[in-house]
CSV table of C-alpha atoms in Angstrom, one decimal:
chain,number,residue,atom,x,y,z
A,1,UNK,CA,-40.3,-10.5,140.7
A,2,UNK,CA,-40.0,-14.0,142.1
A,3,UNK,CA,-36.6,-14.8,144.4
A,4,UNK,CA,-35.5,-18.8,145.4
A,5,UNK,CA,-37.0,-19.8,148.4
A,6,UNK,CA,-33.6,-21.3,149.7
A,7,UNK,CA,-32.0,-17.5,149.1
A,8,UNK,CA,-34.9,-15.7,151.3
A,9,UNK,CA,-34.2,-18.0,153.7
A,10,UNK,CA,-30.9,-16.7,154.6
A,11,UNK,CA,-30.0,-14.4,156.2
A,12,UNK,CA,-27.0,-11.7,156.6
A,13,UNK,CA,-23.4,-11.8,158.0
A,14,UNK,CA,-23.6,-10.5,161.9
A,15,UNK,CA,-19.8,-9.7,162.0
A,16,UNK,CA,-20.6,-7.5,159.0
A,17,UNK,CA,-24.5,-6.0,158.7
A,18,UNK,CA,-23.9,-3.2,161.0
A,19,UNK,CA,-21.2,-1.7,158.6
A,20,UNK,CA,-23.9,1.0,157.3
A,21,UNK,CA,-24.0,2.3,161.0
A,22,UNK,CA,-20.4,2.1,160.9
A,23,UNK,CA,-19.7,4.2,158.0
A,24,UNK,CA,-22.0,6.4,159.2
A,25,UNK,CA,-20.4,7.0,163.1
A,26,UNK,CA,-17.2,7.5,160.8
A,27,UNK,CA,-18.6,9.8,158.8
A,28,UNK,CA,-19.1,12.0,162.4
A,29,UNK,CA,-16.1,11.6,163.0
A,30,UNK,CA,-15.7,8.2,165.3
A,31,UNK,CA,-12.9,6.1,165.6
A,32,UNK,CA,-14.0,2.3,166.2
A,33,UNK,CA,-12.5,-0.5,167.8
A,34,UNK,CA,-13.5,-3.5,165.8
A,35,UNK,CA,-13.7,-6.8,167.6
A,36,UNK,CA,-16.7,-7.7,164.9
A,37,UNK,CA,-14.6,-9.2,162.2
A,38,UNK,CA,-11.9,-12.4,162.4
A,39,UNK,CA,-9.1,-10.4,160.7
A,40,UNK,CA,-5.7,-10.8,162.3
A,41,UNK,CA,-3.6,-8.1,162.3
A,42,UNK,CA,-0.7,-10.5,162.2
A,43,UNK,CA,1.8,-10.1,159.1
A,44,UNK,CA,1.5,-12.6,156.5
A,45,UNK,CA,4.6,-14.0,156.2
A,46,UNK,CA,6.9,-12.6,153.5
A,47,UNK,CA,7.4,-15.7,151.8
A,48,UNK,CA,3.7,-15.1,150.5
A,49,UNK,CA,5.1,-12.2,148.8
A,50,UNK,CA,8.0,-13.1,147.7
A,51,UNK,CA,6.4,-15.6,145.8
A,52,UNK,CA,4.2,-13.6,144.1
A,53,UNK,CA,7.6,-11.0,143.4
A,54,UNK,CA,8.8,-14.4,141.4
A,55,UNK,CA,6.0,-15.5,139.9
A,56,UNK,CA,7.4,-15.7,136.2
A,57,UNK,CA,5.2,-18.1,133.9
A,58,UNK,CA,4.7,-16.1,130.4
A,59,UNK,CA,0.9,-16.8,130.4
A,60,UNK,CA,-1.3,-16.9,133.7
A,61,UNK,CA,-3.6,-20.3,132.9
A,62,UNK,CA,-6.5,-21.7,134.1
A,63,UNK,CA,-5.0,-24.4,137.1
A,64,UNK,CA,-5.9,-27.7,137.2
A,65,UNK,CA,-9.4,-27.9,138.9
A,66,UNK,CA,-8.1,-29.9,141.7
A,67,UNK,CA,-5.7,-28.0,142.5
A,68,UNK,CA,-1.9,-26.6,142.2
A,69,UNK,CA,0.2,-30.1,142.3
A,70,UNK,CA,2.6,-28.3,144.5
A,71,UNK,CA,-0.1,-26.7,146.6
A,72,UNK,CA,-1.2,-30.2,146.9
A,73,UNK,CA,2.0,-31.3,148.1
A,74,UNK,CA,2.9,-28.6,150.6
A,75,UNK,CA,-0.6,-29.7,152.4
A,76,UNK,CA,0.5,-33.7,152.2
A,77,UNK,CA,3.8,-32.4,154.3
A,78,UNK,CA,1.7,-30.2,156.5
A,79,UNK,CA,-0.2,-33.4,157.6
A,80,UNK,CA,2.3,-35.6,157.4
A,81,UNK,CA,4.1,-34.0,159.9
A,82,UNK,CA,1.4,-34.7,162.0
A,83,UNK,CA,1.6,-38.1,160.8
A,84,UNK,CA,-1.7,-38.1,158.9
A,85,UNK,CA,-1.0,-39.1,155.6
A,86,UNK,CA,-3.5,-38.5,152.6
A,87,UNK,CA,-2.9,-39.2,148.7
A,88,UNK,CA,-3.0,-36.7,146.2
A,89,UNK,CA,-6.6,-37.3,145.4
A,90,UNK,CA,-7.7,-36.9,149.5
A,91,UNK,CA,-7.0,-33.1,148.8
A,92,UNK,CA,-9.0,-30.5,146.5
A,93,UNK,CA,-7.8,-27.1,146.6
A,94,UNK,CA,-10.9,-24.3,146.9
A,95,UNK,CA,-11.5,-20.6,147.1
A,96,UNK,CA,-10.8,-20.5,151.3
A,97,UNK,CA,-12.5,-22.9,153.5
A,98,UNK,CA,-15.8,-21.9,152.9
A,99,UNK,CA,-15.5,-22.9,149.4
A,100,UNK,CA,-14.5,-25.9,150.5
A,101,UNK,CA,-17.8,-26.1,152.8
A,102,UNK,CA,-20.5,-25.2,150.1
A,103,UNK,CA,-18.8,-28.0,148.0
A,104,UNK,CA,-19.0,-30.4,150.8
A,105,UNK,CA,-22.5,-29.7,151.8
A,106,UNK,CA,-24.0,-29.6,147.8
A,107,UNK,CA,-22.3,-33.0,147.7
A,108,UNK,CA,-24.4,-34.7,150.9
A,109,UNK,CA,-27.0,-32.2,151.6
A,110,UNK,CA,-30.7,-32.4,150.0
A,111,UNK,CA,-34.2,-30.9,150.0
A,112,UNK,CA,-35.3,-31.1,153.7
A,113,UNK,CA,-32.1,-32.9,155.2
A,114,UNK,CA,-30.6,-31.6,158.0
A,115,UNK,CA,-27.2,-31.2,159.3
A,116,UNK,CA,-26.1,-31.4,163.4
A,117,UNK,CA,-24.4,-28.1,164.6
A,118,UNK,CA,-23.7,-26.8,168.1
A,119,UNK,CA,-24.8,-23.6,168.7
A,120,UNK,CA,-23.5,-20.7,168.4
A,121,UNK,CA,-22.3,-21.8,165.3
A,122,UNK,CA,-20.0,-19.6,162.8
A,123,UNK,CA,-23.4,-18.3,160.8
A,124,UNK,CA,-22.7,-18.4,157.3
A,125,UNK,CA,-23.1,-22.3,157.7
A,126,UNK,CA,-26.7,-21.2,157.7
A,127,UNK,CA,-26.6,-19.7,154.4
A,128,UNK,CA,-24.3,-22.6,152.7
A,129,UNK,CA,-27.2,-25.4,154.5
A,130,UNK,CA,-30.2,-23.2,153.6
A,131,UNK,CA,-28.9,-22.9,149.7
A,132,UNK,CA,-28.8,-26.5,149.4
A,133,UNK,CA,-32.5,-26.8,150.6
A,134,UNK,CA,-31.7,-28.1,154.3
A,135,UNK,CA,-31.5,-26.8,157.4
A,136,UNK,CA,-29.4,-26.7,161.0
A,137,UNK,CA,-30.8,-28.8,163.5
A,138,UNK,CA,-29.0,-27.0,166.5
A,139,UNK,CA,-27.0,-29.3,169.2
A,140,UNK,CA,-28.1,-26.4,172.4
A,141,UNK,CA,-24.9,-25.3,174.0
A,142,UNK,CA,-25.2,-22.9,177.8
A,143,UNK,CA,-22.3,-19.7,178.3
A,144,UNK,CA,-22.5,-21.1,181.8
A,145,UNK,CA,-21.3,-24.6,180.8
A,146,UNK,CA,-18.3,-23.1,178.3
A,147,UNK,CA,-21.0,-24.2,175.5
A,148,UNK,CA,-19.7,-27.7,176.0
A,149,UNK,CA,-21.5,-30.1,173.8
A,150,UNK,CA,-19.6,-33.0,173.1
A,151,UNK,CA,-21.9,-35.5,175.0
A,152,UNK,CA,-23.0,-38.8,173.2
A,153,UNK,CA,-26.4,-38.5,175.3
A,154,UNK,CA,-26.9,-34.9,174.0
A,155,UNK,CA,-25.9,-35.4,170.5
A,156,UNK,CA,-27.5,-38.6,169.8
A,157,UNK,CA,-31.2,-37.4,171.2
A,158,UNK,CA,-31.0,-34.6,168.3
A,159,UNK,CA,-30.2,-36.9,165.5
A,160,UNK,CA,-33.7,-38.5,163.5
A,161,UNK,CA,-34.0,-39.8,160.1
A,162,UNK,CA,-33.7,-36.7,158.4
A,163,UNK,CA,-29.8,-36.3,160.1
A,164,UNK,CA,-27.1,-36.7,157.4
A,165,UNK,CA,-24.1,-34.9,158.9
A,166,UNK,CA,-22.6,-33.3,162.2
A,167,UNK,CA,-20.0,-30.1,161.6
A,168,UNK,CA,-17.4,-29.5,164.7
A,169,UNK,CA,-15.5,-26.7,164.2
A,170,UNK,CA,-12.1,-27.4,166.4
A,171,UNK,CA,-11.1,-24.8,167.7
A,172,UNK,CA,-14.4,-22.9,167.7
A,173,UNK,CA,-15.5,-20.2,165.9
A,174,UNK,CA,-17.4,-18.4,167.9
A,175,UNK,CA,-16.7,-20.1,171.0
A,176,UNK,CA,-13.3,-20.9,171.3
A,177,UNK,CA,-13.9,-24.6,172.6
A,178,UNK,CA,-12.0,-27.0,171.9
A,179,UNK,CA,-11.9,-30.9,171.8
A,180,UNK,CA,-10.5,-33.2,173.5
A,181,UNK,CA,-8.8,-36.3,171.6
A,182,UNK,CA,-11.2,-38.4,173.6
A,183,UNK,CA,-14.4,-36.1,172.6
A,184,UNK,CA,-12.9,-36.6,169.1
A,185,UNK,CA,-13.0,-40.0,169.0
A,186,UNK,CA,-16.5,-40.5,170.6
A,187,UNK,CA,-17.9,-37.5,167.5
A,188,UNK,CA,-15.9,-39.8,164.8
A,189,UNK,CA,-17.8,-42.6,166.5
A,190,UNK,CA,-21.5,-41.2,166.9
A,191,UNK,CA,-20.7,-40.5,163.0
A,192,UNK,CA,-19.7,-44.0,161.8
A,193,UNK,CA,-22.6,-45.8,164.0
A,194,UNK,CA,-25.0,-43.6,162.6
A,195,UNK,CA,-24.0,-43.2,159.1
A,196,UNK,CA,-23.5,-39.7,158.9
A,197,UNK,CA,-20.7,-37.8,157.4
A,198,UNK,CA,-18.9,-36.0,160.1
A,199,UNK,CA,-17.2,-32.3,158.9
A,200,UNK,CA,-14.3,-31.2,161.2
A,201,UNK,CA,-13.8,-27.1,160.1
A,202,UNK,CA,-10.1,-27.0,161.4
A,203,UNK,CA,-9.2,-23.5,160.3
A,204,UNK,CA,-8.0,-22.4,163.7
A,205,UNK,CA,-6.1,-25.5,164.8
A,206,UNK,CA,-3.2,-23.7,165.0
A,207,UNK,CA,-4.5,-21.8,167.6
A,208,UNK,CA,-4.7,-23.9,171.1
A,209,UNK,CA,-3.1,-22.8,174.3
A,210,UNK,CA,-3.0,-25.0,176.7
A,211,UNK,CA,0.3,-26.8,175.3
A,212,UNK,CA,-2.0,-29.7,173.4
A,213,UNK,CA,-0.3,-31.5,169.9
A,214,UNK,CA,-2.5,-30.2,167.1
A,215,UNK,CA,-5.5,-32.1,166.1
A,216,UNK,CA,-7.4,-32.8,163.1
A,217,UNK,CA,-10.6,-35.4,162.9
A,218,UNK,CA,-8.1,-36.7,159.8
A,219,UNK,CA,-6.6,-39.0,162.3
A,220,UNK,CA,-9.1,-41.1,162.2
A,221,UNK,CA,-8.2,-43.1,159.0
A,222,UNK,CA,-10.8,-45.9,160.2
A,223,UNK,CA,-13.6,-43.5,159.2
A,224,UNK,CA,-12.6,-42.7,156.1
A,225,UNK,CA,-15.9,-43.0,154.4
A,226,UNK,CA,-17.2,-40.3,157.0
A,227,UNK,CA,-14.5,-37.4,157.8
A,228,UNK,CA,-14.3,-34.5,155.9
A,229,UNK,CA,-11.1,-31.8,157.0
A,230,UNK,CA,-11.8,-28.2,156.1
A,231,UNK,CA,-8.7,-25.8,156.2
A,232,UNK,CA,-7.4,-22.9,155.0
A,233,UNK,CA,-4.3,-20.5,155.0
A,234,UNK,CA,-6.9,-17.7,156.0
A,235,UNK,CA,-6.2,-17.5,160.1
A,236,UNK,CA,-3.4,-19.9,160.1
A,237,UNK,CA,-1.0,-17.6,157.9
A,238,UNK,CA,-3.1,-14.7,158.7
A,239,UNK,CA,-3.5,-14.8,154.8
A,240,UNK,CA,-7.1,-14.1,154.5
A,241,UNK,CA,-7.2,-12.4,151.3
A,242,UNK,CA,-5.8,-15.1,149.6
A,243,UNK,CA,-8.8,-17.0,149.8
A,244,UNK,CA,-7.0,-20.6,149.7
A,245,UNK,CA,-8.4,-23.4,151.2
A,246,UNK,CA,-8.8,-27.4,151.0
A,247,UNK,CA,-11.4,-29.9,151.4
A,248,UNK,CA,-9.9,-33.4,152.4
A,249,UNK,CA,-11.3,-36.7,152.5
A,250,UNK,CA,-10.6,-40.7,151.9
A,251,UNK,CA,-13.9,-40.9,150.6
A,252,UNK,CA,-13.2,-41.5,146.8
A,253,UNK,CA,-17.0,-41.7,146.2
A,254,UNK,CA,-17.3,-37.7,147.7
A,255,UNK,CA,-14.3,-36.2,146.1
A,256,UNK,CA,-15.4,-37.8,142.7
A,257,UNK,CA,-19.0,-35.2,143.5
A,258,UNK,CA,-16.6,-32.4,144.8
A,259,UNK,CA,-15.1,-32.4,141.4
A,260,UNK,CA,-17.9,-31.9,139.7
A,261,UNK,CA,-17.9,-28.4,141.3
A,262,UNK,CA,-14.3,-28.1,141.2
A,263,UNK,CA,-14.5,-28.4,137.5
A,264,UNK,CA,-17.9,-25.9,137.4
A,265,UNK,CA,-16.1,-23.5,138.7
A,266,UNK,CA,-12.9,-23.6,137.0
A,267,UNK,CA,-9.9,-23.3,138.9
A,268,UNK,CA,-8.9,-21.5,141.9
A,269,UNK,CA,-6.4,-18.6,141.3
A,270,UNK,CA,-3.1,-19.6,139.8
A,271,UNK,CA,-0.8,-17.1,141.6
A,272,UNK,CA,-2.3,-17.4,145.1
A,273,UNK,CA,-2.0,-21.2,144.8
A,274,UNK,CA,1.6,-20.7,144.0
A,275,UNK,CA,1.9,-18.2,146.7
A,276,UNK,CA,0.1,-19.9,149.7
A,277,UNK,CA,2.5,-22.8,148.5
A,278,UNK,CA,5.3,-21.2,149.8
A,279,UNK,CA,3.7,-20.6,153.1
A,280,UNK,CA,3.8,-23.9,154.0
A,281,UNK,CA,7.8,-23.4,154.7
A,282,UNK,CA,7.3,-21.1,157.5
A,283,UNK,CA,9.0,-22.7,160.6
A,284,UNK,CA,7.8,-23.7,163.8
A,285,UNK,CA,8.9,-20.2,165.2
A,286,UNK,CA,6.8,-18.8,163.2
A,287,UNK,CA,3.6,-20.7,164.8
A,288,UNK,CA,5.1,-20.4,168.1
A,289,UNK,CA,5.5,-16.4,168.1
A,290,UNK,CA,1.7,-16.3,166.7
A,291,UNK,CA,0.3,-18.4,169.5
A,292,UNK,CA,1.4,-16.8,172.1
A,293,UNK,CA,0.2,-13.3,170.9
A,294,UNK,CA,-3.1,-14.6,171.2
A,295,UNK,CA,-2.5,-16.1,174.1
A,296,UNK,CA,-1.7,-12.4,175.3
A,297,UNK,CA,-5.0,-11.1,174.3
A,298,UNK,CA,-7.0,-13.7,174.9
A,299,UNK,CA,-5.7,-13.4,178.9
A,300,UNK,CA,-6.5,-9.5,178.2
A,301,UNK,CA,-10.1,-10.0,177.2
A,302,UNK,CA,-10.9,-12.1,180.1
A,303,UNK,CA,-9.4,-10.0,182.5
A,304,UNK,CA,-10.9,-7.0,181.3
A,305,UNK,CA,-14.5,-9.0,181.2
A,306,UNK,CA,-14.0,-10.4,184.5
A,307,UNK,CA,-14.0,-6.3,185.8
A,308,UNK,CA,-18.0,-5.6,184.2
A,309,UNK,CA,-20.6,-7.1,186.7
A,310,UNK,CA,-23.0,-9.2,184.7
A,311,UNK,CA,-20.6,-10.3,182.4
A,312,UNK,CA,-20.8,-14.5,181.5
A,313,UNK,CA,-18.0,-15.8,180.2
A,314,UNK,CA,-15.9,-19.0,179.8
A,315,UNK,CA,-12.1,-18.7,179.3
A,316,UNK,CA,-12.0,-19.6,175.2
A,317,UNK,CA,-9.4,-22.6,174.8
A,318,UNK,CA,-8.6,-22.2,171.4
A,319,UNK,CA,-8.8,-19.9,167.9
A,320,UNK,CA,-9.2,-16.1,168.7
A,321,UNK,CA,-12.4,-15.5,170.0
A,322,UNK,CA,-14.7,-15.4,172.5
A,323,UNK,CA,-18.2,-15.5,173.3
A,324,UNK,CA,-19.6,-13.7,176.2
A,325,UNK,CA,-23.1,-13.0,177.6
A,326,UNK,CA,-23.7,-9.4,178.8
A,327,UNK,CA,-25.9,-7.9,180.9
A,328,UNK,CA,-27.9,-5.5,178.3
A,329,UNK,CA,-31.3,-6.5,176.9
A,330,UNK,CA,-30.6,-7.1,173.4
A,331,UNK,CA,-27.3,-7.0,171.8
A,332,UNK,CA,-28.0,-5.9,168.6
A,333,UNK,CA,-29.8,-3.0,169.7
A,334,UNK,CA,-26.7,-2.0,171.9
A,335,UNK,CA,-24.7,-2.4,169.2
A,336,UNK,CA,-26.5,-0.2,167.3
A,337,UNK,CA,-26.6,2.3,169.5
A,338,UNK,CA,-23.1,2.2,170.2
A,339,UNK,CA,-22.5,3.6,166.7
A,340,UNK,CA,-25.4,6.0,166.9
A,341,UNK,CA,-25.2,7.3,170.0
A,342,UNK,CA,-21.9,7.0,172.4
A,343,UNK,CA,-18.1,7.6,172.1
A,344,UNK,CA,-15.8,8.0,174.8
A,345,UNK,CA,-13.3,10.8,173.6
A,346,UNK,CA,-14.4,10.1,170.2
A,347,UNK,CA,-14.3,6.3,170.6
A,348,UNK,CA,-17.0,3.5,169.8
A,349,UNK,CA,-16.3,-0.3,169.6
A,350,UNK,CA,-17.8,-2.9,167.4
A,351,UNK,CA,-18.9,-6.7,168.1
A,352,UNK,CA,-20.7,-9.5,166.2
A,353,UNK,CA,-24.6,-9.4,168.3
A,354,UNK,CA,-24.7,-13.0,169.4
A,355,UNK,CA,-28.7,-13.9,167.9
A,356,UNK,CA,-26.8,-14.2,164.5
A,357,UNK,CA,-25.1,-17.5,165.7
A,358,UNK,CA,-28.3,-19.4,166.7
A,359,UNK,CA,-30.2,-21.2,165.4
A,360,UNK,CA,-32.7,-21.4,167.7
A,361,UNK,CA,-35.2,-18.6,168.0
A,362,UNK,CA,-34.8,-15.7,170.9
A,363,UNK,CA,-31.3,-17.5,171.6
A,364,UNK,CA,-28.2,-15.1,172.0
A,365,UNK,CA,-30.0,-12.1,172.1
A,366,UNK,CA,-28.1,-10.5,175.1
A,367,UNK,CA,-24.5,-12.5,173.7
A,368,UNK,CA,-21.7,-10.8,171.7
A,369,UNK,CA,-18.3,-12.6,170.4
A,370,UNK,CA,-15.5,-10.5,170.6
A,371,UNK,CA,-12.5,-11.2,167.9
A,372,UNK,CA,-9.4,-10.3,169.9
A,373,UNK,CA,-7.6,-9.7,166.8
A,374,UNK,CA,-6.4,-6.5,167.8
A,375,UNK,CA,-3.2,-5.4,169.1
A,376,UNK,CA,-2.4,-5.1,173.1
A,377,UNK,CA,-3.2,-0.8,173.7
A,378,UNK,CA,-6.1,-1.4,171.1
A,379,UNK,CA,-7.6,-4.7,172.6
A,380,UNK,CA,-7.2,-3.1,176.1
A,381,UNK,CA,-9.2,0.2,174.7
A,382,UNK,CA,-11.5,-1.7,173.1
A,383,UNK,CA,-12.4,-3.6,176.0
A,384,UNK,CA,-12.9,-0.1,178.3
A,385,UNK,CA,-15.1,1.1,175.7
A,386,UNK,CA,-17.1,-2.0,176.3
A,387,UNK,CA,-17.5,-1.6,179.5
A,388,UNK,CA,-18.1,2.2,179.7
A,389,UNK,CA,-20.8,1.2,176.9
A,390,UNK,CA,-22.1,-1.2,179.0
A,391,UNK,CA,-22.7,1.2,181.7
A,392,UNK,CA,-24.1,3.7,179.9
A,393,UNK,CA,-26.1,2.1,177.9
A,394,UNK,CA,-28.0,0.9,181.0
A,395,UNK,CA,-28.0,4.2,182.2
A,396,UNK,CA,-30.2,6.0,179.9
């Protein structure tokens, strides 16, 4: 039987291809640290819930395709209170933000276009560009330079005639990076010079920790024709299973093609809609509390990485991960034989190998991001287990 090209061209999740191995090291009886997948362990907040206790309409109905109005409105107040303003229109409500990323790249992806990413790069990007026939042309990042890469003279040497966006995902996933307002300002810019749509994936932009006011390439209301905002309730209400996202833009010309998804595939689910409504009351506190958790074990993680010779690492400004190089030939192969072959007292730990996140060919082979999403006594373990992997590992 004959498969699509674009579909055998992609390839599978990192944080979650090992879970065979995983089920089987369970099976023997290992406990695992996982540090592989972006799941907080943070409670969703109850009003979620509550919502759902109250939810009282005698039929469930399709929703509107664009969205829940008050959904819709919760996210205007969101923004507004960070004095971005958009019109009802500006927002489509999607299955989670990577909904709201397939829409956006059908709408302004082709056959053999390609789309500017810095690598490592969150790497089911890869699948939504290959399945609309175009490709990643990599923006090449260093673990010794913090995988900094918001340099005009960089950027604008990778762009060519077949260049018809640039994603920044601020915070980063898997880096942790995060821009400055003026680095902002100069991407928005390389964008509206060039013609190119620029997508800001904003999922984590609650997450900074260095005191900075929150961010979103919305600001810039003189690019309108160019920004797309992707967010999502996922990591900021640790409400991943809701699967509730947005995409936002000014362009009318775009939303009008995002629609034509929006109404292909329905309607995103009533109750959730309804639900992650209600999320948008949570309080500063709330935010506050959260940030500072992760603050916690992000300060753990380094520390702990700072203790294993070999290690490369940056200190991760913002979201909750970091990526690290270590000093093991190939990371998937120690990852796999983590599972298969070592425990410490009946311990293993998991990561997501860093290859996965490239692009390029043979890059990230010895890198790993870690997902410090754990709490502080199993974060601390995990991070020993690491390190006594390390060691052994290199030892056989």
């Amino acid at each position: 039987m004959k498969f699509s090209t674009k579909v055998e061209k992609c390839g599978l999740s990192p944080m979650r291809k090992f879970h065979p191995y995983a089920v089987a090291a369970q099976e023997k009886g290992k406990k695992i640290y996982h540090l592989n997948i972006g799941q907080p362990d943070i409670e969703t907040p109850k009003a979620y819930f509550d919502a759902v206790k109250h939810f009282d309409q005698p039929v469930l109905e399709y929703a509107p395709s664009p969205g829940v109005p008050e959904l819709i409105e919760a996210i205007r107040g969101y923004y507004a209170k960070l004095n971005m303003h958009f019109a009802p229109e500006d927002i489509l409500i999607t299955n989670g933000g990577s909904e709201a990323l397939q829409i956006a790249m059908n709408c302004i992806l082709d056959d053999g276009d390609e789309i500017l990413i810095p690598e490592p790069f969150y790497p089911n990007y890869n699948t939504m560009v290959c399945t609309c026939g175009a490709s990643i042309h990599p923006i090449p990042t260093k673990p010794e330079e913090g995988y900094h890469y918001a340099d005009r003279k960089k950027i604008e040497a990778e762009i060519n005639e077949h260049t018809r966006a640039i994603m920044c995902t601020n915070p980063g996933n898997p880096t942790g990076t995060v821009l400055t307002p003026e680095e902002m300002r100069m991407m928005v810019d390389i964008a509206k010079e060039h013609g190119l749509f620029i997508i800001g994936d904003e999922a984590y932009r609650e997450f900074v920790y260095a005191g900075e006011p929150l961010q979103s390439l919305g600001e810039f209301e003189d690019a309108a024709e160019n920004v797309i905002v992707i967010d999502t309730v996922s990591k900021r209400f640790s409400a991943c299973g809701a699967r509730i996202g947005c995409l936002i833009s000014r362009n009318k010309e775009l939303m009008a093609h995002a629609m034509k998804y929006a109404q292909c595939r329905l309607c995103v689910p009533t109750i959730d809609q309804v639900a992650s409504a209600a999320l948008y009351d949570v309080g500063p506190a709330y935010f506050v509390a959260v940030r500072d958790e992760y603050k916690r074990r992000r300060d753990t993680v380094m520390r702990k990485l700072k203790e294993i010779p070999g290690v490369v690492c940056e200190c991760p400004k913002g979201a909750f991960y970091a990526m690290a190089a270590l000093p093991v030939d190939d990371a998937e192969k120690f990852q796999i034989w983590l599972l298969e072959h070592f425990d410490d007292h009946g311990d293993t730990v998991m990561f997501a190998p860093g290859g996965g996140f490239y692009a390029t060919p043979g890059k990230g082979v010895n890198e790993i991001r870690i997902a410090y999403v754990l709490k502080q006594a199993d974060l601390e373990r995990a991070m020993d287990l690491l390190a006594l992997g390390i060691q052994a590992y290199n030892n056989r």
